[in-house]
């Protein structure tokens, strides 16, 4: 039996991959995997239960028992994230969870623990997968791979605006600094570092708005499928 097709969109934080992946999944009527949400949900659990990352056995024991659910009501919807019977959809977006997610993402056992879970999302009619290592490790045989980049300053501004819209205040300088640290860790870790697969299509979104990125991606996708 043929496997369902996959399109991967990888890149650093606030490069636009989340928004575009979701728009694309909706447009195609495909499933949507927000792999960062799984890392963020694990991070939420670790922070909530004050788990020590240095005790790897205890950490893995904890993560094995942690019940994370991603619930999308319709195909292509961004999932609601539940853990310990709590809706943590909003909580996981805080930078505290992003930072911890990045620390967890640098631990090989943690990545191995969720590898199959991510691959299991590959279902018909197809999957759009968003993350850091979707095209390199999780779905190396994906039909189409994109890698988004954007200047750090621009990405920090986007994150700053997103936070303001949510009523969360922050300084642009702090956001940019935290972003640099997180990108640095994600790009330089030993396992599955965030990097473009050799066969990925690179898109620099620095000077592009969302409709412009989406139409470029859609054109490529329609040409392929
Ligand atoms: O995409 P995001 O900002 O929601 O991801 C949060 C962190 O999770 C990111 O800084 C690193 C980690 N992550 C990862 O290591 N691999 C992925 N495929 C997705 C996220």
Coordinates of N, CA and C and ligand atoms in Angstrom, one line a residue:
X1 N 0.8 -1.2 0.0 CA 0.0 0.0 0.0 C 0.9 1.3 0.0
X2 N 0.5 2.2 -0.9 CA 1.3 3.4 -0.9 C 1.0 4.3 0.3
X3 N 2.1 4.9 0.8 CA 2.0 5.8 2.0 C 1.4 7.1 1.5
X4 N 0.7 7.8 2.5 CA 0.1 9.1 2.2 C 1.3 10.1 1.9
X5 N 1.0 11.1 1.0 CA 2.1 12.1 0.7 C 2.3 13.0 1.9
X6 N 3.5 13.5 2.0 CA 3.9 14.5 3.0 C 4.5 15.7 2.4
X7 N 4.2 16.9 2.9 CA 4.9 18.1 2.6 C 5.5 18.6 4.0
X8 N 6.8 18.9 4.0 CA 7.4 19.3 5.3 C 7.7 20.8 5.1
X9 N 7.5 21.5 6.2 CA 8.0 22.9 6.3 C 8.8 23.1 7.6
X10 N 10.1 23.3 7.4 CA 10.9 23.5 8.6 C 11.5 24.9 8.6
X11 N 12.0 25.3 9.8 CA 12.7 26.6 9.9 C 12.7 27.1 11.3
X12 N 13.4 28.2 11.6 CA 13.5 28.7 12.9 C 12.2 29.3 13.4
X13 N 12.2 29.7 14.7 CA 11.0 30.3 15.3 C 10.6 31.6 14.6
X14 N 9.2 31.8 14.4 CA 8.6 33.0 13.8 C 9.1 33.3 12.4
X15 N 9.4 32.2 11.7 CA 9.7 32.4 10.2 C 8.5 32.3 9.4
X16 N 7.3 32.0 10.0 CA 6.1 31.9 9.2 C 5.6 30.5 8.9
X17 N 6.4 29.5 9.3 CA 6.1 28.1 8.9 C 4.8 27.6 9.5
X18 N 4.5 28.0 10.8 CA 3.3 27.5 11.4 C 2.1 28.0 10.7
X19 N 2.0 29.3 10.4 CA 0.9 29.8 9.8 C 0.7 29.2 8.4
X20 N 1.8 29.2 7.6 CA 1.7 28.7 6.3 C 1.4 27.2 6.2
X21 N 2.0 26.4 7.1 CA 1.6 25.0 7.1 C 0.2 24.8 7.4
X22 N -0.4 25.5 8.3 CA -1.8 25.3 8.6 C -2.7 25.8 7.5
X23 N -2.3 26.9 6.8 CA -3.1 27.4 5.7 C -3.1 26.3 4.5
X24 N -1.9 25.8 4.4 CA -1.7 24.8 3.3 C -2.5 23.5 3.6
X25 N -2.5 23.0 4.8 CA -3.2 21.8 5.2 C -4.7 22.1 5.0
X26 N -5.2 23.2 5.3 CA -6.6 23.6 5.1 C -6.9 23.6 3.6
X27 N -6.1 24.3 2.9 CA -6.3 24.4 1.4 C -6.4 23.0 0.7
X28 N -5.5 22.1 1.1 CA -5.4 20.8 0.5 C -6.4 19.8 1.1
X29 N -6.9 20.1 2.3 CA -7.8 19.2 3.0 C -6.9 18.0 3.6
X30 N -5.7 18.3 4.0 CA -4.8 17.3 4.5 C -4.7 17.5 6.1
X31 N -4.1 16.5 6.7 CA -3.8 16.6 8.1 C -2.7 17.6 8.4
X32 N -2.6 18.0 9.6 CA -1.6 19.0 9.9 C -0.8 18.6 11.2
X33 N 0.5 18.5 11.1 CA 1.3 18.1 12.3 C 2.1 19.3 12.8
X34 N 1.8 19.8 13.9 CA 2.6 20.9 14.6 C 3.5 20.2 15.6
X35 N 4.7 19.8 15.1 CA 5.6 19.0 15.9 C 6.1 19.8 17.1
X36 N 6.2 21.1 16.9 CA 6.6 22.0 18.0 C 5.7 21.9 19.2
X37 N 4.4 21.7 18.9 CA 3.3 21.6 19.9 C 3.6 20.4 20.8
X38 N 4.1 19.3 20.3 CA 4.4 18.1 21.1 C 5.6 18.4 22.0
X39 N 6.6 19.1 21.5 CA 7.8 19.5 22.3 C 7.3 20.5 23.4
X40 N 6.5 21.4 23.0 CA 6.0 22.4 24.0 C 5.1 21.8 25.1
X41 N 4.3 20.8 24.7 CA 3.5 20.1 25.7 C 4.3 19.3 26.7
X42 N 5.4 18.7 26.2 CA 6.3 18.0 27.1 C 6.9 19.0 28.0
X43 N 7.3 20.1 27.4 CA 7.9 21.2 28.2 C 7.0 21.7 29.3
X44 N 5.8 21.8 29.0 CA 4.8 22.3 29.9 C 4.7 21.3 31.1
X45 N 4.7 20.0 30.8 CA 4.6 19.0 31.8 C 5.8 19.0 32.7
X46 N 7.0 19.2 32.1 CA 8.3 19.2 32.8 C 8.3 20.4 33.8
X47 N 7.8 21.5 33.3 CA 7.8 22.8 34.1 C 6.8 22.6 35.3
X48 N 5.6 22.1 34.9 CA 4.5 22.0 35.9 C 4.9 21.1 37.0
X49 N 5.6 20.0 36.7 CA 6.0 19.0 37.7 C 7.5 19.1 38.2
X50 N 8.1 20.2 37.8 CA 9.5 20.5 38.2 C 10.4 19.3 38.0
X51 N 10.4 18.8 36.8 CA 11.2 17.6 36.6 C 12.7 18.0 36.2
X52 N 13.6 17.3 36.8 CA 15.0 17.6 36.6 C 15.5 17.0 35.3
X53 N 16.0 17.9 34.4 CA 16.4 17.4 33.1 C 17.7 16.5 33.2
X54 N 18.5 16.7 34.3 CA 19.8 16.0 34.4 C 19.6 14.6 34.7
X55 N 18.4 14.2 35.3 CA 18.2 12.8 35.7 C 17.4 12.2 34.5
X56 N 18.1 11.7 33.6 CA 17.5 11.3 32.3 C 16.5 10.1 32.5
X57 N 16.8 9.2 33.4 CA 15.9 8.1 33.6 C 14.6 8.6 34.2
X58 N 14.7 9.5 35.2 CA 13.4 10.0 35.7 C 12.7 10.8 34.7
X59 N 13.4 11.6 33.9 CA 12.7 12.4 32.8 C 12.0 11.5 31.9
X60 N 12.7 10.4 31.4 CA 12.0 9.6 30.4 C 10.8 8.8 31.0
X61 N 11.0 8.4 32.3 CA 9.9 7.7 33.0 C 8.7 8.7 33.0
X62 N 9.0 10.0 33.4 CA 7.9 10.9 33.4 C 7.2 11.1 32.1
X63 N 8.1 11.3 31.0 CA 7.5 11.6 29.7 C 6.7 10.4 29.2
X64 N 7.1 9.2 29.5 CA 6.4 8.0 29.1 C 5.0 8.0 29.7
X65 N 4.9 8.5 30.9 CA 3.6 8.4 31.6 C 2.7 9.7 31.2
X66 N 3.4 10.7 30.7 CA 2.6 11.9 30.4 C 1.7 11.7 29.2
X67 N 0.4 12.1 29.5 CA -0.6 11.9 28.4 C -0.9 13.2 27.7
X68 N -0.3 13.3 26.5 CA -0.4 14.5 25.7 C -1.4 14.2 24.5
X69 N -2.4 15.0 24.4 CA -3.4 14.8 23.3 C -3.5 16.0 22.4
X70 N -3.4 15.8 21.1 CA -3.6 16.9 20.2 C -5.0 16.6 19.5
X71 N -5.9 17.5 19.7 CA -7.2 17.3 19.2 C -7.6 18.3 18.1
X72 N -7.7 17.9 16.9 CA -8.1 18.9 15.8 C -9.6 18.5 15.5
X73 N -10.5 19.5 15.5 CA -11.9 19.1 15.2 C -12.1 18.8 13.7
X74 N -11.4 19.5 12.9 CA -11.5 19.3 11.4 C -10.2 19.1 10.8
X75 N -10.1 18.4 9.7 CA -8.9 18.2 9.0 C -8.2 19.5 8.7
X76 N -6.9 19.6 9.1 CA -6.1 20.8 8.8 C -6.2 21.9 9.9
X77 N -7.1 21.7 10.9 CA -7.2 22.7 12.0 C -6.0 22.6 12.9
X78 N -5.6 23.7 13.5 CA -4.6 23.8 14.5 C -5.1 23.0 15.7
X79 N -4.4 22.1 16.3 CA -5.0 21.2 17.3 C -5.1 22.0 18.7
X80 N -6.1 21.5 19.4 CA -6.1 21.9 20.8 C -5.2 20.9 21.5
X81 N -4.4 21.4 22.5 CA -3.4 20.6 23.2 C -3.9 20.3 24.6
X82 N -4.0 19.1 25.0 CA -4.4 18.7 26.3 C -3.3 17.8 27.0
X83 N -3.2 18.1 28.3 CA -2.2 17.3 29.0 C -2.8 17.2 30.5
X84 N -2.6 16.1 31.1 CA -3.2 15.9 32.5 C -4.6 16.4 32.6
X85 N -5.4 16.2 31.6 CA -6.8 16.7 31.6 C -7.0 18.2 31.6
X86 N -5.9 18.9 31.2 CA -6.0 20.4 31.2 C -5.8 20.8 29.7
X87 N -6.5 21.8 29.4 CA -6.4 22.4 28.0 C -5.2 23.4 28.1
X88 N -4.0 23.0 27.5 CA -2.8 23.8 27.6 C -2.5 24.5 26.3
X89 N -3.5 24.6 25.4 CA -3.3 25.2 24.1 C -2.6 26.6 24.1
X90 N -3.1 27.4 25.0 CA -2.6 28.8 25.1 C -1.3 28.8 25.9
X91 N -1.3 28.1 27.0 CA -0.1 28.1 27.9 C 1.2 27.6 27.2
X92 N 1.1 26.7 26.3 CA 2.3 26.2 25.7 C 3.0 27.3 24.8
X93 N 2.2 28.3 24.4 CA 2.8 29.3 23.5 C 3.7 30.3 24.3
X94 N 3.7 30.3 25.6 CA 4.6 31.2 26.3 C 6.0 30.9 26.0
X95 N 6.9 31.9 26.0 CA 8.3 31.7 25.7 C 9.0 30.7 26.7
X96 N 8.5 30.7 27.9 CA 9.0 29.8 28.9 C 8.9 28.3 28.4
X97 N 7.8 28.0 27.8 CA 7.6 26.6 27.2 C 8.5 26.5 26.0
X98 N 8.6 27.5 25.2 CA 9.4 27.4 23.9 C 10.9 27.1 24.3
X99 N 11.3 27.8 25.3 CA 12.7 27.6 25.8 C 13.0 26.2 26.3
X100 N 12.0 25.8 27.1 CA 12.1 24.4 27.7 C 12.0 23.4 26.6
X101 N 11.1 23.6 25.6 CA 10.9 22.7 24.5 C 12.3 22.6 23.7
X102 N 13.0 23.7 23.6 CA 14.2 23.6 22.9 C 15.3 22.9 23.7
X103 N 15.2 23.0 25.0 CA 16.2 22.2 25.8 C 15.9 20.7 25.7
X104 N 14.6 20.4 25.7 CA 14.2 19.0 25.6 C 14.5 18.4 24.2
X105 N 14.4 19.3 23.2 CA 14.7 18.9 21.9 C 16.1 18.5 21.6
X106 N 17.0 19.0 22.5 CA 18.4 18.6 22.4 C 18.8 17.3 23.0
X107 N 17.8 16.6 23.6 CA 18.1 15.3 24.3 C 17.6 14.2 23.4
X108 N 18.6 13.4 22.9 CA 18.3 12.3 21.9 C 17.2 11.4 22.3
X109 N 17.1 11.0 23.6 CA 16.1 10.1 24.1 C 14.7 10.7 23.9
X110 N 14.6 12.0 24.2 CA 13.3 12.7 24.0 C 12.9 12.7 22.6
X111 N 13.8 12.9 21.7 CA 13.4 12.9 20.2 C 13.0 11.5 19.8
X112 N 13.7 10.5 20.3 CA 13.4 9.1 19.9 C 12.0 8.7 20.4
X113 N 11.7 9.2 21.6 CA 10.5 8.9 22.3 C 9.2 9.3 21.4
X114 N 9.4 10.5 20.7 CA 8.2 11.0 20.0 C 8.3 10.7 18.5
X115 N 9.3 10.1 18.0 CA 9.5 9.9 16.6 C 8.4 9.1 15.9
X116 N 8.0 8.0 16.5 CA 7.0 7.2 15.9 C 5.6 7.9 15.9
X117 N 5.4 8.6 17.0 CA 4.1 9.3 17.2 C 4.0 10.3 16.1
X118 N 5.1 11.0 15.7 CA 5.0 11.9 14.6 C 4.7 11.2 13.3
X119 N 5.4 10.1 13.1 CA 5.3 9.4 11.8 C 3.9 8.8 11.6
X120 N 3.2 8.5 12.8 CA 1.9 7.9 12.7 C 0.9 8.9 12.2
X121 N 1.2 10.2 12.2 CA 0.3 11.2 11.7 C 0.2 11.2 10.2
X122 N 1.0 10.5 9.6 CA 1.0 10.4 8.1 C -0.2 9.5 7.6
X123 N -1.2 10.2 7.4 CA -2.5 9.5 7.0 C -3.0 10.1 5.7
X124 N -3.8 9.3 5.0 CA -4.5 9.8 3.8 C -5.5 10.9 4.2
X125 N -5.8 11.9 3.4 CA -5.2 12.1 2.0 C -3.8 12.6 2.0
X126 N -3.2 13.1 3.1 CA -1.9 13.6 3.1 C -1.6 14.4 4.4
X127 N -0.3 14.8 4.6 CA 0.1 15.5 5.8 C 1.0 16.7 5.5
X128 N 0.7 17.8 6.2 CA 1.6 18.9 6.1 C 2.3 18.9 7.5
X129 N 3.6 18.8 7.5 CA 4.3 18.7 8.8 C 5.3 19.9 9.1
X130 N 5.1 20.5 10.2 CA 5.8 21.7 10.5 C 6.8 21.5 11.7
X131 N 8.0 21.9 11.6 CA 9.0 21.7 12.7 C 10.4 22.2 12.4
X132 N 11.3 21.4 12.9 CA 12.8 21.7 12.6 C 13.4 20.6 11.9
X133 N 13.0 19.3 12.1 CA 13.6 18.2 11.5 C 12.6 17.3 10.7
X134 N 11.6 17.9 10.2 CA 10.5 17.1 9.5 C 11.1 16.6 8.2
X135 N 11.9 17.4 7.5 CA 12.4 17.0 6.2 C 13.7 16.2 6.3
X136 N 14.4 16.3 7.4 CA 15.7 15.6 7.5 C 15.6 14.3 8.2
X137 N 14.8 14.2 9.3 CA 14.7 13.0 10.1 C 13.4 12.3 10.2
X138 N 12.3 13.1 10.4 CA 11.0 12.4 10.6 C 10.4 11.9 9.3
X139 N 10.5 12.7 8.2 CA 9.9 12.3 6.9 C 11.0 12.6 5.8
X140 N 12.1 11.8 5.9 CA 13.1 12.1 4.9 C 12.7 11.8 3.4
X141 N 11.6 11.0 3.3 CA 11.1 10.7 2.0 C 9.9 11.6 1.6
X142 N 9.7 12.7 2.2 CA 8.6 13.6 1.9 C 8.6 14.0 0.4
X143 N 7.5 14.2 -0.1 CA 7.4 14.5 -1.6 C 7.9 15.9 -1.8
X144 N 7.6 16.9 -0.9 CA 8.1 18.3 -1.1 C 8.6 18.8 0.3
X145 N 9.7 19.4 0.3 CA 10.3 19.9 1.5 C 10.6 21.4 1.4
X146 N 10.1 22.2 2.3 CA 10.4 23.6 2.3 C 11.2 23.9 3.5
X147 N 12.1 24.9 3.4 CA 12.8 25.5 4.6 C 12.7 27.0 4.6
X148 N 12.1 27.5 5.6 CA 11.9 29.0 5.6 C 13.0 29.6 6.5
X149 N 13.4 30.8 6.0 CA 14.4 31.5 6.9 C 13.8 33.0 6.9
X150 N 14.3 33.8 7.8 CA 14.1 35.2 7.9 C 15.1 35.8 8.8
X151 N 15.4 37.1 8.6 CA 16.4 37.8 9.5 C 15.9 37.7 10.9
X152 N 16.8 37.6 11.8 CA 16.4 37.4 13.2 C 15.6 38.7 13.7
X153 N 16.1 39.9 13.3 CA 15.4 41.1 13.8 C 13.9 41.1 13.3
X154 N 13.7 40.7 12.1 CA 12.3 40.6 11.6 C 11.5 39.6 12.3
X155 N 12.1 38.5 12.6 CA 11.4 37.4 13.3 C 11.0 37.9 14.7
X156 N 12.0 38.6 15.4 CA 11.7 39.1 16.7 C 10.6 40.1 16.7
X157 N 10.6 40.9 15.7 CA 9.5 41.9 15.5 C 8.1 41.2 15.4
X158 N 8.1 40.2 14.6 CA 6.8 39.4 14.4 C 6.4 38.8 15.7
X159 N 7.3 38.2 16.5 CA 7.0 37.6 17.7 C 6.5 38.7 18.7
X160 N 7.1 39.8 18.7 CA 6.8 40.9 19.6 C 5.3 41.4 19.3
X161 N 5.0 41.5 18.0 CA 3.6 41.9 17.7 C 2.6 40.8 18.1
X162 N 3.0 39.6 17.8 CA 2.1 38.5 18.2 C 1.8 38.5 19.7
X163 N 2.8 38.7 20.5 CA 2.6 38.8 22.0 C 1.8 39.9 22.4
X164 N 2.0 41.1 21.7 CA 1.2 42.3 22.1 C -0.2 42.0 21.8
X165 N -0.5 41.4 20.6 CA -1.9 41.1 20.3 C -2.6 40.2 21.3
X166 N -1.7 39.4 22.0 CA -2.3 38.5 23.0 C -2.3 39.2 24.4
X167 N -1.9 40.5 24.4 CA -1.9 41.2 25.7 C -0.7 40.9 26.5
X168 N 0.3 40.3 25.9 CA 1.6 40.0 26.7 C 2.6 41.0 26.4
X169 N 3.1 41.7 27.4 CA 4.1 42.7 27.1 C 5.5 42.1 27.2
X170 N 6.4 42.6 26.4 CA 7.8 42.1 26.4 C 8.7 43.1 25.7
X171 N 10.0 43.0 25.9 CA 10.8 44.0 25.2 C 11.4 43.3 23.9
X172 N 11.5 44.1 22.9 CA 11.9 43.6 21.6 C 13.3 43.0 21.8
X173 N 14.1 43.7 22.6 CA 15.5 43.3 22.8 C 15.6 41.9 23.4
X174 N 14.8 41.7 24.5 CA 14.8 40.5 25.2 C 14.3 39.3 24.3
X175 N 13.3 39.7 23.5 CA 12.7 38.6 22.6 C 13.8 38.2 21.6
X176 N 14.5 39.2 21.0 CA 15.5 38.9 20.0 C 16.6 38.1 20.6
X177 N 17.0 38.4 21.8 CA 18.1 37.7 22.5 C 17.7 36.2 22.8
X178 N 16.4 36.1 23.3 CA 15.9 34.7 23.6 C 15.9 33.9 22.3
X179 N 15.4 34.6 21.2 CA 15.3 33.9 20.0 C 16.7 33.4 19.4
X180 N 17.7 34.3 19.6 CA 19.0 33.9 19.1 C 19.5 32.7 19.9
X181 N 19.3 32.7 21.2 CA 19.7 31.6 22.1 C 19.0 30.3 21.7
X182 N 17.7 30.4 21.5 CA 16.9 29.2 21.1 C 17.3 28.6 19.7
X183 N 17.5 29.5 18.8 CA 17.9 29.1 17.4 C 19.3 28.4 17.5
X184 N 20.1 29.0 18.2 CA 21.5 28.5 18.3 C 21.5 27.1 18.9
X185 N 20.7 26.9 19.9 CA 20.6 25.5 20.5 C 20.0 24.6 19.5
X186 N 18.9 25.0 18.8 CA 18.2 24.1 17.9 C 19.1 23.8 16.7
X187 N 19.9 24.7 16.3 CA 20.8 24.5 15.1 C 22.1 23.8 15.4
X188 N 22.5 23.8 16.6 CA 23.8 23.2 16.9 C 23.7 21.9 17.8
X189 N 22.5 21.5 18.1 CA 22.5 20.2 18.9 C 23.0 19.1 18.1
X190 N 23.4 18.0 18.8 CA 24.0 16.9 18.1 C 23.0 16.0 17.3
X191 N 21.8 15.9 17.9 CA 20.8 15.1 17.1 C 19.8 16.0 16.4
X192 N 19.5 15.6 15.2 CA 18.4 16.3 14.4 C 18.5 17.8 14.5
X193 N 19.7 18.4 14.3 CA 19.8 19.8 14.3 C 18.8 20.5 13.3
X194 N 18.3 21.7 13.6 CA 17.4 22.4 12.7 C 18.3 22.8 11.5
X195 N 18.1 22.2 10.4 CA 18.8 22.6 9.2 C 18.0 22.1 7.9
X196 N 18.2 22.8 6.8 CA 17.5 22.3 5.6 C 18.0 21.0 5.1
X197 N 17.0 20.1 4.7 CA 17.4 18.9 4.0 C 18.0 19.3 2.7
X198 N 18.9 18.5 2.1 CA 19.6 18.9 0.9 C 18.6 19.1 -0.3
X199 N 17.5 18.4 -0.2 CA 16.5 18.6 -1.3 C 15.4 19.5 -0.9
X200 N 15.6 20.5 0.0 CA 14.5 21.4 0.3 C 14.5 22.7 -0.5
X201 N 13.4 23.2 -0.6 CA 13.2 24.5 -1.3 C 13.3 25.6 -0.3
X202 N 14.3 26.5 -0.5 CA 14.5 27.6 0.5 C 13.6 28.8 0.2
X203 N 13.0 29.3 1.2 CA 12.2 30.6 1.0 C 12.6 31.6 2.1
X204 N 13.1 32.7 1.8 CA 13.5 33.7 2.7 C 12.2 34.6 2.9
X205 N 11.6 34.6 4.0 CA 10.3 35.3 4.2 C 10.5 36.7 4.8
X206 N 11.8 37.2 4.9 CA 12.1 38.5 5.6 C 11.2 39.6 5.1
X207 N 11.2 39.7 3.7 CA 10.5 40.9 3.2 C 9.1 40.5 2.6
X208 N 8.6 39.4 3.0 CA 7.3 38.9 2.4 C 6.2 38.9 3.5
X209 N 5.0 39.2 3.1 CA 3.9 39.0 4.0 C 3.3 37.6 3.8
X210 N 2.4 37.2 4.7 CA 1.8 35.9 4.7 C 1.2 35.5 3.3
X211 N 0.3 36.4 2.8 CA -0.3 36.0 1.5 C 0.8 35.8 0.4
X212 N 1.9 36.5 0.4 CA 2.9 36.4 -0.6 C 3.6 35.0 -0.5
X213 N 3.9 34.7 0.8 CA 4.6 33.4 1.0 C 3.7 32.2 0.6
X214 N 2.4 32.4 1.0 CA 1.4 31.3 0.8 C 1.2 31.1 -0.7
X215 N 1.2 32.2 -1.5 CA 0.9 32.0 -2.9 C 2.2 31.4 -3.6
X216 N 3.4 31.7 -3.1 CA 4.6 31.1 -3.7 C 4.6 29.6 -3.4
X217 N 4.3 29.2 -2.1 CA 4.2 27.8 -1.7 C 3.2 27.0 -2.5
X218 N 2.0 27.6 -2.6 CA 0.9 27.0 -3.3 C 1.2 26.7 -4.7
X219 N 1.8 27.7 -5.3 CA 2.2 27.5 -6.8 C 3.1 26.3 -6.9
X220 N 4.1 26.2 -6.1 CA 5.0 25.0 -6.1 C 4.3 23.7 -5.9
X221 N 3.4 23.7 -4.8 CA 2.7 22.5 -4.5 C 1.8 22.1 -5.6
X222 N 1.1 23.0 -6.2 CA 0.1 22.7 -7.3 C 0.9 22.2 -8.5
X223 N 2.1 22.7 -8.7 CA 2.9 22.2 -9.9 C 3.3 20.7 -9.6
X224 N 3.5 20.4 -8.4 CA 4.0 19.1 -8.0 C 2.9 18.0 -8.0
X225 N 1.8 18.4 -7.4 CA 0.7 17.4 -7.2 C -0.4 17.4 -8.3
Ligands
LIG1 O1 8.2 25.5 16.5 P1 8.2 25.9 17.9 O2 8.7 27.3 18.3 O3 6.8 25.6 18.5 O4 9.1 24.8 18.7 C1 9.5 25.0 20.0 C2 10.8 24.3 20.3 O5 10.6 22.8 20.2 C3 12.0 24.6 19.3 O6 12.7 25.7 19.7 C4 12.8 23.3 19.3 C5 11.8 22.2 19.6 N1 11.4 21.5 18.3 C6 12.3 20.5 17.9 O7 13.3 20.4 18.4 N2 12.0 19.8 16.8 C7 10.8 20.0 16.1 N3 10.5 19.3 15.1 C8 9.9 21.0 16.6 C9 10.2 21.8 17.7

